[in-house]
PDB file of N, CA and C in Angstrom:
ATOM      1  N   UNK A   6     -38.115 -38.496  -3.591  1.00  0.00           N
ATOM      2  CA  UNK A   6     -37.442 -37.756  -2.530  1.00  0.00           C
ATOM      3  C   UNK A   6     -35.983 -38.203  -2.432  1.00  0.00           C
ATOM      4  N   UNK A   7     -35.324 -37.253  -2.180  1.00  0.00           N
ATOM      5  CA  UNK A   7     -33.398 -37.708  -2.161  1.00  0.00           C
ATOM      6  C   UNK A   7     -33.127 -38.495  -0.870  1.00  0.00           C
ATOM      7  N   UNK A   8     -32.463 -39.266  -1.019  1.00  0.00           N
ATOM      8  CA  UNK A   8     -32.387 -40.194   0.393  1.00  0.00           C
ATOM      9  C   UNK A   8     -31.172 -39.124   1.518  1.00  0.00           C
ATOM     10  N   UNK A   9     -31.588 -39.327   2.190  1.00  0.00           N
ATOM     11  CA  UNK A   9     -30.680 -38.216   3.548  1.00  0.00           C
ATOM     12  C   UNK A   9     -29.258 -38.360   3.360  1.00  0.00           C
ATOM     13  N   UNK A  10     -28.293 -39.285   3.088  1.00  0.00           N
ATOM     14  CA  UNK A  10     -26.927 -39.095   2.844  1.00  0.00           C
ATOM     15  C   UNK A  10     -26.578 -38.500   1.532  1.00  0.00           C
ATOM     16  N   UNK A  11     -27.616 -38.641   0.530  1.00  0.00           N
ATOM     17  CA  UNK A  11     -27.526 -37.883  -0.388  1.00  0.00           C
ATOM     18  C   UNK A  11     -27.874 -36.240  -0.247  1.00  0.00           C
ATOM     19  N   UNK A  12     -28.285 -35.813   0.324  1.00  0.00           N
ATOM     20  CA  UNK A  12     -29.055 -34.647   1.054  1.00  0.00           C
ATOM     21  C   UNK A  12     -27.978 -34.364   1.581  1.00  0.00           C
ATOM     22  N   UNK A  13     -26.978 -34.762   2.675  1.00  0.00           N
ATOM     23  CA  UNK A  13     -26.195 -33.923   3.685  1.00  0.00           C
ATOM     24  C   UNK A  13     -24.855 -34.160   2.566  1.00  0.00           C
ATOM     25  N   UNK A  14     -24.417 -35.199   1.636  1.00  0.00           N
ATOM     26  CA  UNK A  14     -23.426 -34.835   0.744  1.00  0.00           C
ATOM     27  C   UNK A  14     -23.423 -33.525  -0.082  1.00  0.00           C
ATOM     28  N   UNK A  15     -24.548 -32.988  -0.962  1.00  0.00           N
ATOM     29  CA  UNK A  15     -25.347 -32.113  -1.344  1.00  0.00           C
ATOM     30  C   UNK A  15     -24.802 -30.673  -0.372  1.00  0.00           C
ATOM     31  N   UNK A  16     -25.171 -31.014   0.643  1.00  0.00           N
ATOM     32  CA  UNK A  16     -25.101 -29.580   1.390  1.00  0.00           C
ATOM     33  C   UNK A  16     -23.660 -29.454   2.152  1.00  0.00           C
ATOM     34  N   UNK A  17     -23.366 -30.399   2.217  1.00  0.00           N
ATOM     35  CA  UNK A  17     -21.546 -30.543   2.768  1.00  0.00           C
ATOM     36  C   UNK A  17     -20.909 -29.726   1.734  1.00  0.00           C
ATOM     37  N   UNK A  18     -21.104 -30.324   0.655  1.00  0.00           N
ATOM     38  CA  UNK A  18     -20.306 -29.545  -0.748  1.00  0.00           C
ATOM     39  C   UNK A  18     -20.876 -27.875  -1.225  1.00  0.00           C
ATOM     40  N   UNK A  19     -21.834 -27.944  -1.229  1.00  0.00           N
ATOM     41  CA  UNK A  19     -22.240 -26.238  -0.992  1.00  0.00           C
ATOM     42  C   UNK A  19     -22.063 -25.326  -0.254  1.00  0.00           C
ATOM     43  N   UNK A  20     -21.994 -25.581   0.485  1.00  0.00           N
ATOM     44  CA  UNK A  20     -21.335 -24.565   1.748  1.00  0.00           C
ATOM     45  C   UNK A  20     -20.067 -23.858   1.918  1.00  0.00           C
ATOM     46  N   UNK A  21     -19.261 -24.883   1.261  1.00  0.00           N
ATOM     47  CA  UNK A  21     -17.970 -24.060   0.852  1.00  0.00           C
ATOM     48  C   UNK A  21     -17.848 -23.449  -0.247  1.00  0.00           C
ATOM     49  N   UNK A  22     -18.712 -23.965  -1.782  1.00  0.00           N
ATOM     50  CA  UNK A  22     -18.526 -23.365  -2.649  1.00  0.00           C
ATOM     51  C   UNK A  22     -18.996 -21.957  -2.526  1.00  0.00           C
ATOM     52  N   UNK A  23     -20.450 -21.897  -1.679  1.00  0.00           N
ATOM     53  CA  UNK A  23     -20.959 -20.541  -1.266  1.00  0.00           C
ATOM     54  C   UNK A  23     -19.788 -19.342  -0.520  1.00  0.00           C
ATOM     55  N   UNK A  24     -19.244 -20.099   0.055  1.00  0.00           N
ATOM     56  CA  UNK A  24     -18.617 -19.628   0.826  1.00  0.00           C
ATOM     57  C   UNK A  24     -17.791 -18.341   0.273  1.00  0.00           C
ATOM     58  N   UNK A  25     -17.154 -19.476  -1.045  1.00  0.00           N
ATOM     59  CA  UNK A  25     -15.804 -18.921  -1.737  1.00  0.00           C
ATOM     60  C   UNK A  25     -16.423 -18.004  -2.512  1.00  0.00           C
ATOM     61  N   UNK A  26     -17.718 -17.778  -2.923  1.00  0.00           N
ATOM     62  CA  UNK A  26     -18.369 -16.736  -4.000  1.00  0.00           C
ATOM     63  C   UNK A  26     -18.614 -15.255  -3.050  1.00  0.00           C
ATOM     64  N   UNK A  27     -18.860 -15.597  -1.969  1.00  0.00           N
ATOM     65  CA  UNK A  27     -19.168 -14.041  -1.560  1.00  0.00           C
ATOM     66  C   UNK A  27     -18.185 -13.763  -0.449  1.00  0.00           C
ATOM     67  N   UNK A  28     -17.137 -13.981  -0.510  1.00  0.00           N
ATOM     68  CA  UNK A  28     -16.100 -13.519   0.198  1.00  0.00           C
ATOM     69  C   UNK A  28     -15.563 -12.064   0.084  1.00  0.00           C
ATOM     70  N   UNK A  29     -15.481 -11.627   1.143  1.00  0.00           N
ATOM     71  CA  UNK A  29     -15.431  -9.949   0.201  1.00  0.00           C
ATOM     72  C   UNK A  29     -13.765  -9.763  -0.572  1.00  0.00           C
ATOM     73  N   UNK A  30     -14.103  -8.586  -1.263  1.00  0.00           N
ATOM     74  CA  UNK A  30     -12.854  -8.381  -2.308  1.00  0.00           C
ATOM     75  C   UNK A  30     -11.534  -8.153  -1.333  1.00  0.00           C
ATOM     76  N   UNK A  31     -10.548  -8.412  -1.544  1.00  0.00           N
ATOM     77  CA  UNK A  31      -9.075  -8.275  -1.057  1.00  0.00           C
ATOM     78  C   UNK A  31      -9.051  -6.510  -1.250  1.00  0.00           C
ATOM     79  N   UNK A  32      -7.873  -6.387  -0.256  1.00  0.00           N
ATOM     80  CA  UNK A  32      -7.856  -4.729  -0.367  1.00  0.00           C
ATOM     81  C   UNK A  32      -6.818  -4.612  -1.755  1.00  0.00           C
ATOM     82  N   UNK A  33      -6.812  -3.236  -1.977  1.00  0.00           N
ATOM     83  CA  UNK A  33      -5.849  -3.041  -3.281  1.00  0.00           C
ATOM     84  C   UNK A  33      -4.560  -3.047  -3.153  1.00  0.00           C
ATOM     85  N   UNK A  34      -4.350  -3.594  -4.031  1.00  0.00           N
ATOM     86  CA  UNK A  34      -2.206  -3.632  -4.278  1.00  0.00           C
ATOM     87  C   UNK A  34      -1.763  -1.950  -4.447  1.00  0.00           C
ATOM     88  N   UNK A  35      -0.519  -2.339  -3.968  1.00  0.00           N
ATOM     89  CA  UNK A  35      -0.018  -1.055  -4.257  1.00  0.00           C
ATOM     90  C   UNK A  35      -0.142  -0.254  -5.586  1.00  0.00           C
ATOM     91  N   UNK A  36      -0.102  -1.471  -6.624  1.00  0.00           N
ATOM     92  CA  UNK A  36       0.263  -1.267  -7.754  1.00  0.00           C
ATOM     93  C   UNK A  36      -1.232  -0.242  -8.017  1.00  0.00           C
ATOM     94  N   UNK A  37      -2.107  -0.629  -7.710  1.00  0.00           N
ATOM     95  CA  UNK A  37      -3.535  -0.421  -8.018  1.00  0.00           C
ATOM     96  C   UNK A  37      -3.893   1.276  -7.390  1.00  0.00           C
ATOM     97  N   UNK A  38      -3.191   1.739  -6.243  1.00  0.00           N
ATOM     98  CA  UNK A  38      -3.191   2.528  -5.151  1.00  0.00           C
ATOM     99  C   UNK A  38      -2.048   3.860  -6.168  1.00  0.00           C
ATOM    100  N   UNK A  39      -2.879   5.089  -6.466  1.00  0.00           N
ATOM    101  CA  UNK A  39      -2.271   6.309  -7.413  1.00  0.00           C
ATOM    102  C   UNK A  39      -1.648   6.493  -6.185  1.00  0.00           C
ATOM    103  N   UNK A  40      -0.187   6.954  -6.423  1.00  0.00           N
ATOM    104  CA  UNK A  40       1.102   7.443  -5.975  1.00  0.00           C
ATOM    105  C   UNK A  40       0.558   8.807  -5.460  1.00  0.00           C
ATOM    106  N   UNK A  41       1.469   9.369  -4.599  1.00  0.00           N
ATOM    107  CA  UNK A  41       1.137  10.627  -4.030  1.00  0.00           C
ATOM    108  C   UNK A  41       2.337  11.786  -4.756  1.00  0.00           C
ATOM    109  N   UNK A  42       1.889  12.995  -4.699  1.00  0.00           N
ATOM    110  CA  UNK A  42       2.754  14.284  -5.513  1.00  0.00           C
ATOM    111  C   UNK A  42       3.796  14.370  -3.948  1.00  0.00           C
ATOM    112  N   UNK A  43       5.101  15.146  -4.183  1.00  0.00           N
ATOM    113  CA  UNK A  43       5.817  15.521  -2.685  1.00  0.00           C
ATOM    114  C   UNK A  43       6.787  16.300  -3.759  1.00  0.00           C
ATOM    115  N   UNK A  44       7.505  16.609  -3.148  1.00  0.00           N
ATOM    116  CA  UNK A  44       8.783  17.371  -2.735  1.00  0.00           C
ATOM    117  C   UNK A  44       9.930  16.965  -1.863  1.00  0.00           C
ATOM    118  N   UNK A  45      10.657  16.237  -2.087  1.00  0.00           N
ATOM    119  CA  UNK A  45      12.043  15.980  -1.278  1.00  0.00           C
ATOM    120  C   UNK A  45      12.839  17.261  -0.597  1.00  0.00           C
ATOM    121  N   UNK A  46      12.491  17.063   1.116  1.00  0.00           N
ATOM    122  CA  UNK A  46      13.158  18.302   1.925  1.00  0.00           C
ATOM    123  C   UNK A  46      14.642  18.066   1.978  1.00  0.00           C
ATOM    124  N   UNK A  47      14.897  16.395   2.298  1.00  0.00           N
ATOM    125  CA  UNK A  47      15.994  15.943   2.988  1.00  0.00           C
ATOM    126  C   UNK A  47      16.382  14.489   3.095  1.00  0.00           C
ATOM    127  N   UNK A  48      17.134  14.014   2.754  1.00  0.00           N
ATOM    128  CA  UNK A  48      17.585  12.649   2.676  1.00  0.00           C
ATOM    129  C   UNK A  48      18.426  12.417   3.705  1.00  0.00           C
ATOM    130  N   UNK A  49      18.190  11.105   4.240  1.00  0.00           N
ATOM    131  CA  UNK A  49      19.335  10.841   5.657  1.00  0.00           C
ATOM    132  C   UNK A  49      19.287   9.502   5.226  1.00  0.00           C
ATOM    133  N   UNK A  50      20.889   9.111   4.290  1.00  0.00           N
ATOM    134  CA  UNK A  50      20.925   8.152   3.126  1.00  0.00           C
ATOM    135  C   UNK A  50      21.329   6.766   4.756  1.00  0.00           C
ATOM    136  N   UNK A  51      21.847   7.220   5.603  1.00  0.00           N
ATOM    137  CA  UNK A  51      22.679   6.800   6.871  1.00  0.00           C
ATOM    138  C   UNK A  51      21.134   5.523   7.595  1.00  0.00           C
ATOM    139  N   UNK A  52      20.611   6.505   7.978  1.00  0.00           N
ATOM    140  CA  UNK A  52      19.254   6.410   8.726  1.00  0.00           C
ATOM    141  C   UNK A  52      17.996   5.953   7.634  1.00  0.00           C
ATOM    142  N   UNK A  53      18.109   5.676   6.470  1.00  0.00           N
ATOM    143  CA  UNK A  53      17.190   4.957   5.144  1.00  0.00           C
ATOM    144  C   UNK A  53      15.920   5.868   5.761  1.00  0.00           C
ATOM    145  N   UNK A  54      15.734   7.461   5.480  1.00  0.00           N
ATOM    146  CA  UNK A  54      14.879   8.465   5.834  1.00  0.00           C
ATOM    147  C   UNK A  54      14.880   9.225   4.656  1.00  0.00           C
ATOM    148  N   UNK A  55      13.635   9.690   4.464  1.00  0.00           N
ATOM    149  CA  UNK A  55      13.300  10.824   3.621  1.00  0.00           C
ATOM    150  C   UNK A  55      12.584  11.613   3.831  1.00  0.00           C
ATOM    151  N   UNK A  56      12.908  12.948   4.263  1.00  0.00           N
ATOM    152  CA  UNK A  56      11.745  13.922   4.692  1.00  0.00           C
ATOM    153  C   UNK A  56      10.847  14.673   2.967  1.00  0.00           C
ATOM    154  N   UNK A  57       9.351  14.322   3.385  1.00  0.00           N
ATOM    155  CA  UNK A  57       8.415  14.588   2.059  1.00  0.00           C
ATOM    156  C   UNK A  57       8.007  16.115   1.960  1.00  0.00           C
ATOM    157  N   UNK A  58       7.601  16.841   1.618  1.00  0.00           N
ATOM    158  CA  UNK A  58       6.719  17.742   1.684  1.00  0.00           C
ATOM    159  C   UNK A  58       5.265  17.525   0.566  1.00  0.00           C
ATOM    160  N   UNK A  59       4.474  16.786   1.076  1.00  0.00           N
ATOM    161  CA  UNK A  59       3.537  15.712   0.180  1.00  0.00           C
ATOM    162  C   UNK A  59       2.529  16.248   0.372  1.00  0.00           C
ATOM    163  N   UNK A  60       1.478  15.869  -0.942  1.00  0.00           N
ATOM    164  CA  UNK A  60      -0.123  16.242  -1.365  1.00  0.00           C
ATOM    165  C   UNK A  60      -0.672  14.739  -0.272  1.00  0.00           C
ATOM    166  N   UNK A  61      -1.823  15.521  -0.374  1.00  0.00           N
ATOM    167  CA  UNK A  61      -3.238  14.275   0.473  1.00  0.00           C
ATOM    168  C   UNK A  61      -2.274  13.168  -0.211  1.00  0.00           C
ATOM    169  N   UNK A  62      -2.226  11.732   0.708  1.00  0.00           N
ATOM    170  CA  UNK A  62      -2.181  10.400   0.125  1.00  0.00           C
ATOM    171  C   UNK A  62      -3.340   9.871   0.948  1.00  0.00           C
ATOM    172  N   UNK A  63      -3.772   9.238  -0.541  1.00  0.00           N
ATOM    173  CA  UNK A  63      -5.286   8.259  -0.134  1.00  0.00           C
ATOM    174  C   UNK A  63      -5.728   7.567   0.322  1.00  0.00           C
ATOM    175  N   UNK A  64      -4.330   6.415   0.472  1.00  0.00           N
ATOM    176  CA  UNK A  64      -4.587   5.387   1.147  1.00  0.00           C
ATOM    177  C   UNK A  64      -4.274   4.768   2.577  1.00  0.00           C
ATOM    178  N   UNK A  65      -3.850   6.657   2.753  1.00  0.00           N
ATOM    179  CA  UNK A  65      -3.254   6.600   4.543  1.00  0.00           C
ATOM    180  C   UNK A  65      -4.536   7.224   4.855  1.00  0.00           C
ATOM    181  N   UNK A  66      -5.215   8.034   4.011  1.00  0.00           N
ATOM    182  CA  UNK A  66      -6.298   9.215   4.348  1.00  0.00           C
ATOM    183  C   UNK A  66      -5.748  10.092   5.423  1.00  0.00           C
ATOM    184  N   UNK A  67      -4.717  10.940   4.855  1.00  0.00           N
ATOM    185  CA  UNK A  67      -4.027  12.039   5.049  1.00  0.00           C
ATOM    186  C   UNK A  67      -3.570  12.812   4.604  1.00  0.00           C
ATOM    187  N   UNK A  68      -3.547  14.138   4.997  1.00  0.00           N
ATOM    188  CA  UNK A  68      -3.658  15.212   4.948  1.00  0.00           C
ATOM    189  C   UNK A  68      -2.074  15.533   3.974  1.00  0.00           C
ATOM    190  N   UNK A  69      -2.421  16.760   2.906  1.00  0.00           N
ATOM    191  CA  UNK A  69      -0.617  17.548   3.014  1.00  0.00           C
ATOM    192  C   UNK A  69      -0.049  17.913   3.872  1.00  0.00           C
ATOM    193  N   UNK A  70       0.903  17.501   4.426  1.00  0.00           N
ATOM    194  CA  UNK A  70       2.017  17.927   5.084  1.00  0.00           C
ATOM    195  C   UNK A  70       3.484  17.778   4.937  1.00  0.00           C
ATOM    196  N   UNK A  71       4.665  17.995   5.802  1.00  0.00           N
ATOM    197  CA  UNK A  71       6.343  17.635   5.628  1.00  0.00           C
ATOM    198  C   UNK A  71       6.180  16.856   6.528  1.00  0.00           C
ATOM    199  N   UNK A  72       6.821  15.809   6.395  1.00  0.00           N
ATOM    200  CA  UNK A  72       6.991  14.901   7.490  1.00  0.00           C
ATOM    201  C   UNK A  72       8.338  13.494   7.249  1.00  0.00           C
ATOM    202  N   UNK A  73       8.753  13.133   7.827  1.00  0.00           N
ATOM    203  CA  UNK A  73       9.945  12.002   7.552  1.00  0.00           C
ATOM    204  C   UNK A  73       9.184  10.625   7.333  1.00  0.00           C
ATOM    205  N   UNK A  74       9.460   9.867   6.710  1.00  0.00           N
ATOM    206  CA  UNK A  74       9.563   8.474   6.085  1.00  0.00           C
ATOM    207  C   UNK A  74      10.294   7.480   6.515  1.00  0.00           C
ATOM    208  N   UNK A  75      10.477   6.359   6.474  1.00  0.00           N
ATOM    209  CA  UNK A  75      11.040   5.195   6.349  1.00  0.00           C
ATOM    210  C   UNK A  75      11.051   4.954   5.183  1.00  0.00           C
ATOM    211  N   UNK A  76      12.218   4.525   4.370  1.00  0.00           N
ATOM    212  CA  UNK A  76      12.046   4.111   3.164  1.00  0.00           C
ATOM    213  C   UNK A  76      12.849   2.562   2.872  1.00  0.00           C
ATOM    214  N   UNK A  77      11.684   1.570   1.978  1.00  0.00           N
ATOM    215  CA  UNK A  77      12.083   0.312   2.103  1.00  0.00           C
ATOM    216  C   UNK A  77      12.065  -0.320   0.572  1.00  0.00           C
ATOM    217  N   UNK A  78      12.751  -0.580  -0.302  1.00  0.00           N
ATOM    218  CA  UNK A  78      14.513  -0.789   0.538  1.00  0.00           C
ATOM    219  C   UNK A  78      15.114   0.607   0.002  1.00  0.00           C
ATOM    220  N   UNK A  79      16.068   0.850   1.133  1.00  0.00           N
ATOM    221  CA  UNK A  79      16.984   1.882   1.546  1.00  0.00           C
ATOM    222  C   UNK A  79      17.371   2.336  -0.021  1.00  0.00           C
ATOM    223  N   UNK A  80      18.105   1.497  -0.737  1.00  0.00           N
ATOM    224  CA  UNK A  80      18.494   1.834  -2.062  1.00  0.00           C
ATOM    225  C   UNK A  80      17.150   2.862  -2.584  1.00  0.00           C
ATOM    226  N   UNK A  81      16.269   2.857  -2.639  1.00  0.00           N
ATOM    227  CA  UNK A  81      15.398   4.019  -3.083  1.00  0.00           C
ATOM    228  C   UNK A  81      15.830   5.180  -3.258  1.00  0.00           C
ATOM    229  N   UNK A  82      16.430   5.693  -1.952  1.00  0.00           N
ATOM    230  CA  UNK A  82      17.281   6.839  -1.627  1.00  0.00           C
ATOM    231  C   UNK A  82      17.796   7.581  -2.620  1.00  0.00           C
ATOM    232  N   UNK A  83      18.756   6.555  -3.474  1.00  0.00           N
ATOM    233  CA  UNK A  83      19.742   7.176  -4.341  1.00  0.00           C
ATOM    234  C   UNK A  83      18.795   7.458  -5.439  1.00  0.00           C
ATOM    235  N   UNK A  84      17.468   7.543  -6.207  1.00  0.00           N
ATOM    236  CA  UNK A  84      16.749   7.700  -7.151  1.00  0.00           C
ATOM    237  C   UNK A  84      16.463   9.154  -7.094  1.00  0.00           C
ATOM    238  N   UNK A  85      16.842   9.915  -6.477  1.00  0.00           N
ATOM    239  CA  UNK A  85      16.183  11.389  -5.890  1.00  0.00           C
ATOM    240  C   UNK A  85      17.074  11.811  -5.249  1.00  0.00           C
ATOM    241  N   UNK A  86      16.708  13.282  -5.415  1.00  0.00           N
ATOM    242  CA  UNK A  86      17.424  14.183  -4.348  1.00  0.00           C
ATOM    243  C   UNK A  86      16.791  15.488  -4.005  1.00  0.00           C
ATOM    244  N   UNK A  87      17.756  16.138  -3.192  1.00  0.00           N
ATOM    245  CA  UNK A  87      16.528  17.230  -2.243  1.00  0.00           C
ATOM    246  C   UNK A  87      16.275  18.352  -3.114  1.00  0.00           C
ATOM    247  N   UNK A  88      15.224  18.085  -3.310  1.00  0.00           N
ATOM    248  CA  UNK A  88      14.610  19.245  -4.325  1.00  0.00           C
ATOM    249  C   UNK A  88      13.805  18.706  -5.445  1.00  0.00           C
ATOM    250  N   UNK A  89      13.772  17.616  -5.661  1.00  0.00           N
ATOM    251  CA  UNK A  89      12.754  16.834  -7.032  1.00  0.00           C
ATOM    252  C   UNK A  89      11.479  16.548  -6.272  1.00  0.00           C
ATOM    253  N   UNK A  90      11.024  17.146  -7.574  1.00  0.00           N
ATOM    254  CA  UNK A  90       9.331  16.707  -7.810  1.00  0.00           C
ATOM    255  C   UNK A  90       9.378  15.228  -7.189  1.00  0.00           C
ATOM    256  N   UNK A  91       8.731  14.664  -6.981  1.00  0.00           N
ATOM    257  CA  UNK A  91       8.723  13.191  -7.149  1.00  0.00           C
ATOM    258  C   UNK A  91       6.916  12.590  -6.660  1.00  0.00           C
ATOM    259  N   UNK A  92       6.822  11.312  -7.180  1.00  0.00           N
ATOM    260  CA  UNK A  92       5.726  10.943  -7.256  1.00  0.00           C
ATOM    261  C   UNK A  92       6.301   9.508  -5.935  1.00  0.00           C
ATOM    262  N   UNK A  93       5.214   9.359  -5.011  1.00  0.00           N
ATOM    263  CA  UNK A  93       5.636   8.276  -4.383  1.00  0.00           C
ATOM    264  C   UNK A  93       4.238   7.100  -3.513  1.00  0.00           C
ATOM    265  N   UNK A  94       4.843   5.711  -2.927  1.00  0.00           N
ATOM    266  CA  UNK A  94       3.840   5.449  -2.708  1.00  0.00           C
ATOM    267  C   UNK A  94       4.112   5.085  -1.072  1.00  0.00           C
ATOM    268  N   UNK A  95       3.319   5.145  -0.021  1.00  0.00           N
ATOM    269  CA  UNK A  95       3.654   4.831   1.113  1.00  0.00           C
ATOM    270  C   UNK A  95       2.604   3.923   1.936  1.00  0.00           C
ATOM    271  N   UNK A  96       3.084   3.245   2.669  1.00  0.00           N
ATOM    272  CA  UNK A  96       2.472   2.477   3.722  1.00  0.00           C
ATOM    273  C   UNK A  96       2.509   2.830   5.277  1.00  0.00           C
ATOM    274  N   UNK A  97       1.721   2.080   5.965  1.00  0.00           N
ATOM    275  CA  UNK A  97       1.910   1.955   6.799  1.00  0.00           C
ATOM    276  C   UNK A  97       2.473   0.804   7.848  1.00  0.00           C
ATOM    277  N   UNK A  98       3.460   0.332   8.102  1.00  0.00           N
ATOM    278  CA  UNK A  98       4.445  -0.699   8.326  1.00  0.00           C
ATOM    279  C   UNK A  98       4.204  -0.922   9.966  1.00  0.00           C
ATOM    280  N   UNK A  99       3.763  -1.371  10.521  1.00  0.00           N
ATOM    281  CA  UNK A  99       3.363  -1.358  12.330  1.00  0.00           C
ATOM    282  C   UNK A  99       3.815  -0.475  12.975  1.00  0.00           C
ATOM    283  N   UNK A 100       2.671   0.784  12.089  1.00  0.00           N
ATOM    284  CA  UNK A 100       2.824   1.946  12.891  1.00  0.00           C
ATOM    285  C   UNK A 100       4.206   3.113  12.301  1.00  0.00           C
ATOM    286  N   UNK A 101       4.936   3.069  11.365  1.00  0.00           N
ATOM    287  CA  UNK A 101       5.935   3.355  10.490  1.00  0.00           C
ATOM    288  C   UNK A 101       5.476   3.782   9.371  1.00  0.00           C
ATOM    289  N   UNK A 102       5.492   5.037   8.917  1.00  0.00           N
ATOM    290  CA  UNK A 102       4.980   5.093   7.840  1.00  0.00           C
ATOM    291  C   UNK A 102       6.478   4.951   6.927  1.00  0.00           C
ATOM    292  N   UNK A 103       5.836   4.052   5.429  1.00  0.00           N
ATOM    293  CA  UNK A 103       7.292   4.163   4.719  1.00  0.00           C
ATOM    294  C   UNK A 103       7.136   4.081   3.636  1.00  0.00           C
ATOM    295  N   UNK A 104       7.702   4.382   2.785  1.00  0.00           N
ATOM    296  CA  UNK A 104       8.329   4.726   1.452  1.00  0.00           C
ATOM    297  C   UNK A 104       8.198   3.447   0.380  1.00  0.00           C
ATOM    298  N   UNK A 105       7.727   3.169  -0.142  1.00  0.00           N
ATOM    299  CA  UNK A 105       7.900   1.891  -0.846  1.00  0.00           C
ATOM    300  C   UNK A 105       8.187   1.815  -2.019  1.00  0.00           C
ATOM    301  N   UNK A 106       8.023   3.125  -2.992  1.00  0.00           N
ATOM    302  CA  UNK A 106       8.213   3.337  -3.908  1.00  0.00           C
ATOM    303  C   UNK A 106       8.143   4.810  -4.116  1.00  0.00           C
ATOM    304  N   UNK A 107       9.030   5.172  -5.104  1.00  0.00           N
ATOM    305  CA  UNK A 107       9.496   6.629  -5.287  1.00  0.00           C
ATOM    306  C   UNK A 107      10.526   6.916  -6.924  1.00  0.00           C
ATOM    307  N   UNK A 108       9.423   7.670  -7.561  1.00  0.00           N
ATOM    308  CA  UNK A 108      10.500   8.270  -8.477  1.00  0.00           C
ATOM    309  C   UNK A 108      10.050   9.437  -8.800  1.00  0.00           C
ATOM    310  N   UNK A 109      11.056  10.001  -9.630  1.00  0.00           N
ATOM    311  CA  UNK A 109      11.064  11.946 -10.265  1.00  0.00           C
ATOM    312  C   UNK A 109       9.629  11.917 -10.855  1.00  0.00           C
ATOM    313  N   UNK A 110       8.895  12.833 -10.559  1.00  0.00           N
ATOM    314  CA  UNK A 110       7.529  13.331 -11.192  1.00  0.00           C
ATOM    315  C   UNK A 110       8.152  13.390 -12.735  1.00  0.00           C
ATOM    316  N   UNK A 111       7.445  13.765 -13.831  1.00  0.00           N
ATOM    317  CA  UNK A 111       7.635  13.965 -14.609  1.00  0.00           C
ATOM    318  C   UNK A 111       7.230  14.918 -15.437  1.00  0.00           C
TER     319      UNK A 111
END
């Protein structure tokens, strides 16, 4: 029979290793997260804004619609202009939806 300090060393050390095995999976990176289709209505290069006219994005679980952006960082802006296809990816920033990445469809 295992003597009792050997027993609670034993289970001291398992408990965390358990721990670390079924931890659930991390959510997905952006990188991982397919870009959404849009249409550039309007740029407000002043105000770091971009109004979309965008397909479903997935990872807001929302709908097509036009709607304005936050875009971060601002320099994005200059990659596009009003009227390109563009492929993009967005977040939600405390309550802000924004722009995080954006270039010309292809």
């Amino acid at each position: 029979m295992m003597k009792p300090i050997t027993l609670l060393a034993v289970l001291a050390l398992a408990t965390p290793l358990h721990a670390q095995t079924v931890a659930p999976p991390a959510a997905p990176a952006a990188a991982e997260t397919p870009m959404s289709d849009a249409v550039v209505r309007r740029i407000d290069a002043a105000a770091g804004k971009i109004t979309l006219k965008h397909g479903p994005i997935a990872n807001l679980d929302m709908p097509p619609m036009t709607m304005v952006f936050r875009v971060q960082p601002p320099e994005l802006l200059h990659k596009v202009k009003v009227g390109d296809s563009v492929k993009f990816h967005a977040v939600d920033i405390g309550g802000t939806y924004t722009v995080t990445a954006i270039e010309a469809a292809q």
